Structures are given as C-alpha cells and as structure tokens.
C-alpha cells in the first residue's frame, strides 16, 4: 500500500515556494489534500476553522517556514502550542529554511514539536524521503 498523508499544510510567505512544493508533493501523489497559506497567522486561522460536519482540518504534516511577515515560524509555534488538541493534526512539523543557525536548531529542538528541517527549496528526492519517513 502506498504511503500517503491525509492533508499537508504548507506555511510559507513565498508563493513561488508554495507552488513548487505543492507541485512536487502532487507529482508524488502523497496527500489527499495540500493546503498553502502565507504566514503563521493564516495557518492558525486555518487550523481553527471548522469544515463541513464540524471537523477541523488537522493536517498530518505541517511544513513551516521560519522567516515570514505578520507571524513568523517561531511565533506560530508559540501559539500552536497553546491550541487545544482538537486542532492539532499528526503533529509532524518540519521547518523550512534557506539557512539555519545552530541557535535556531537548538531553539526548534527545545519546542518538542519539530521533527526536522528541510532546506529550501525542497526537491523531489527530499520530499520522497519525507514521505518514507513520516507517512
């Protein structure tokens, strides 16, 4: 049976990056739904929005950019932790970044939420490993 996520949430202020990552993930047919938002605030609103039937989106995987306007990745994590568990998905959060300092890696590890880091832009090979490791 093919490994597949129910829903993936992409959180990145760069629409070109969201488009590229969506295309790669769609080519790999690894999710029933892929949703892209442009900052942490939009991501929080999306996670708390009830769908038809009263269910919340609860993505299996969240790919989170660090540097974004309005609400960056760190600010998102602080607010995400405060959410009631009914809004949480599979709790797999991976941080997307063009560069990552040792300090940022330690900060991310200390949250207890981050399962890894992906250097942007994500490639098809990296996405396949992500699927193999987490789906």
Coordinates of C-alpha atoms in Angstrom, one line a residue:
X1 CA 0.0 0.0 0.0
X2 CA 1.3 3.4 -1.0
X3 CA 2.2 5.7 1.9
X4 CA 0.0 8.8 1.9
X5 CA -0.9 11.8 4.1
X6 CA -4.4 12.9 4.6
X7 CA -3.6 16.6 4.5
X8 CA -0.4 18.6 4.2
X9 CA -0.2 22.3 5.3
X10 CA 2.4 24.5 3.7
X11 CA 3.2 27.7 5.6
X12 CA 5.5 30.0 3.6
X13 CA 5.2 33.7 2.6
X14 CA 6.9 33.0 -0.8
X15 CA 4.0 32.0 -3.2
X16 CA 6.6 30.6 -5.7
X17 CA 8.0 28.2 -3.0
X18 CA 4.5 27.1 -2.0
X19 CA 3.7 26.5 -5.7
X20 CA 6.9 24.5 -6.2
X21 CA 6.4 22.4 -3.1
X22 CA 2.7 21.8 -3.9
X23 CA 3.7 20.6 -7.4
X24 CA 6.4 18.2 -6.1
X25 CA 4.0 16.8 -3.5
X26 CA 1.2 16.4 -6.1
X27 CA 3.6 14.6 -8.5
X28 CA 4.4 12.2 -5.8
X29 CA 0.7 11.7 -5.0
X30 CA 1.5 11.7 -1.3
X31 CA -1.6 13.5 0.1
X32 CA -5.3 13.7 -0.4
X33 CA -5.1 17.4 0.1
X34 CA -2.4 20.1 0.1
X35 CA -3.2 23.5 1.5
X36 CA -0.9 26.5 1.3
X37 CA -1.0 29.7 3.4
X38 CA 1.4 32.6 3.5
X39 CA 2.1 33.2 7.2
X40 CA 1.7 31.8 10.7
X41 CA -1.4 33.8 11.4
X42 CA -3.2 32.4 8.3
X43 CA -2.1 28.9 9.4
X44 CA -3.6 29.3 12.9
X45 CA -6.9 30.6 11.4
X46 CA -6.9 27.6 9.0
X47 CA -6.3 25.1 11.8
X48 CA -9.2 26.5 13.9
X49 CA -11.7 26.7 11.0
X50 CA -14.4 24.0 11.2
X51 CA -15.1 22.2 8.0
X52 CA -18.5 20.8 7.0
X53 CA -19.5 18.3 9.6
X54 CA -17.8 20.4 12.3
X55 CA -14.4 18.7 12.0
X56 CA -11.2 20.7 12.0
X57 CA -8.6 20.3 9.2
X58 CA -6.0 18.5 11.4
X59 CA -3.2 18.1 8.8
X60 CA -0.9 15.1 9.2
X61 CA 2.1 17.2 8.2
X62 CA 3.0 20.9 8.5
X63 CA 5.9 22.4 6.6
X64 CA 6.7 25.6 8.3
X65 CA 8.9 28.5 7.0
X66 CA 10.8 30.3 9.7
X67 CA 11.1 33.9 8.3
X68 CA 7.7 35.3 7.3
X69 CA 5.9 38.6 7.8
X70 CA 2.9 39.1 10.2
X71 CA 3.7 35.9 12.1
X72 CA 6.9 34.0 11.6
X73 CA 7.6 30.3 12.3
X74 CA 8.7 30.9 15.9
X75 CA 5.7 33.0 16.7
X76 CA 3.4 30.4 15.1
X77 CA 5.0 27.6 17.3
X78 CA 4.3 29.6 20.4
X79 CA 0.6 30.0 19.5
X80 CA 0.3 26.4 18.1
X81 CA 1.4 25.0 21.5
X82 CA -1.5 26.9 23.1
X83 CA -4.1 25.5 20.8
X84 CA -6.5 22.8 22.2
X85 CA -5.5 19.3 21.0
X86 CA -8.6 19.1 18.8
X87 CA -6.9 21.5 16.4
X88 CA -3.7 19.5 16.1
X89 CA -3.1 17.1 13.4
X90 CA -0.5 14.4 13.1
X91 CA 1.9 16.7 15.0
X92 CA 4.6 16.3 12.4
X93 CA 6.2 19.7 11.9
X94 CA 9.2 20.3 9.7
X95 CA 10.8 23.7 9.4
X96 CA 11.7 25.1 6.0
X97 CA 14.6 27.4 5.7
X98 CA 17.2 28.7 3.3
X99 CA 19.7 28.7 6.1
X100 CA 19.6 27.7 9.7
X101 CA 21.9 28.7 12.6
X102 CA 22.9 26.3 15.4
X103 CA 20.9 28.6 17.7
X104 CA 17.8 28.2 15.7
X105 CA 18.2 24.4 15.5
X106 CA 18.5 24.3 19.3
X107 CA 15.5 26.5 19.7
X108 CA 13.5 24.3 17.4
X109 CA 14.5 21.1 19.2
X110 CA 13.6 22.6 22.5
X111 CA 10.0 23.2 21.4
X112 CA 9.4 19.4 21.3
X113 CA 7.3 19.9 18.2
X114 CA 9.8 20.0 15.4
X115 CA 10.7 16.7 13.7
X116 CA 13.3 18.0 11.4
X117 CA 14.5 20.6 9.0
X118 CA 14.2 20.9 5.2
X119 CA 16.5 23.2 3.2
X120 CA 14.5 25.3 0.7
X121 CA 13.6 24.7 -2.0
X122 CA 12.5 21.1 -1.3
X123 CA 13.4 18.7 -4.0
X124 CA 11.5 15.6 -5.2
X125 CA 14.2 13.4 -3.6
X126 CA 13.8 15.2 -0.2
X127 CA 10.0 15.0 -0.5
X128 CA 10.1 11.3 -1.1
X129 CA 12.3 10.7 1.9
X130 CA 9.9 12.8 3.9
X131 CA 7.1 10.6 2.8
X132 CA 9.0 7.4 3.5
X133 CA 10.0 8.6 7.0
X134 CA 6.7 10.1 8.1
X135 CA 3.7 8.9 6.2

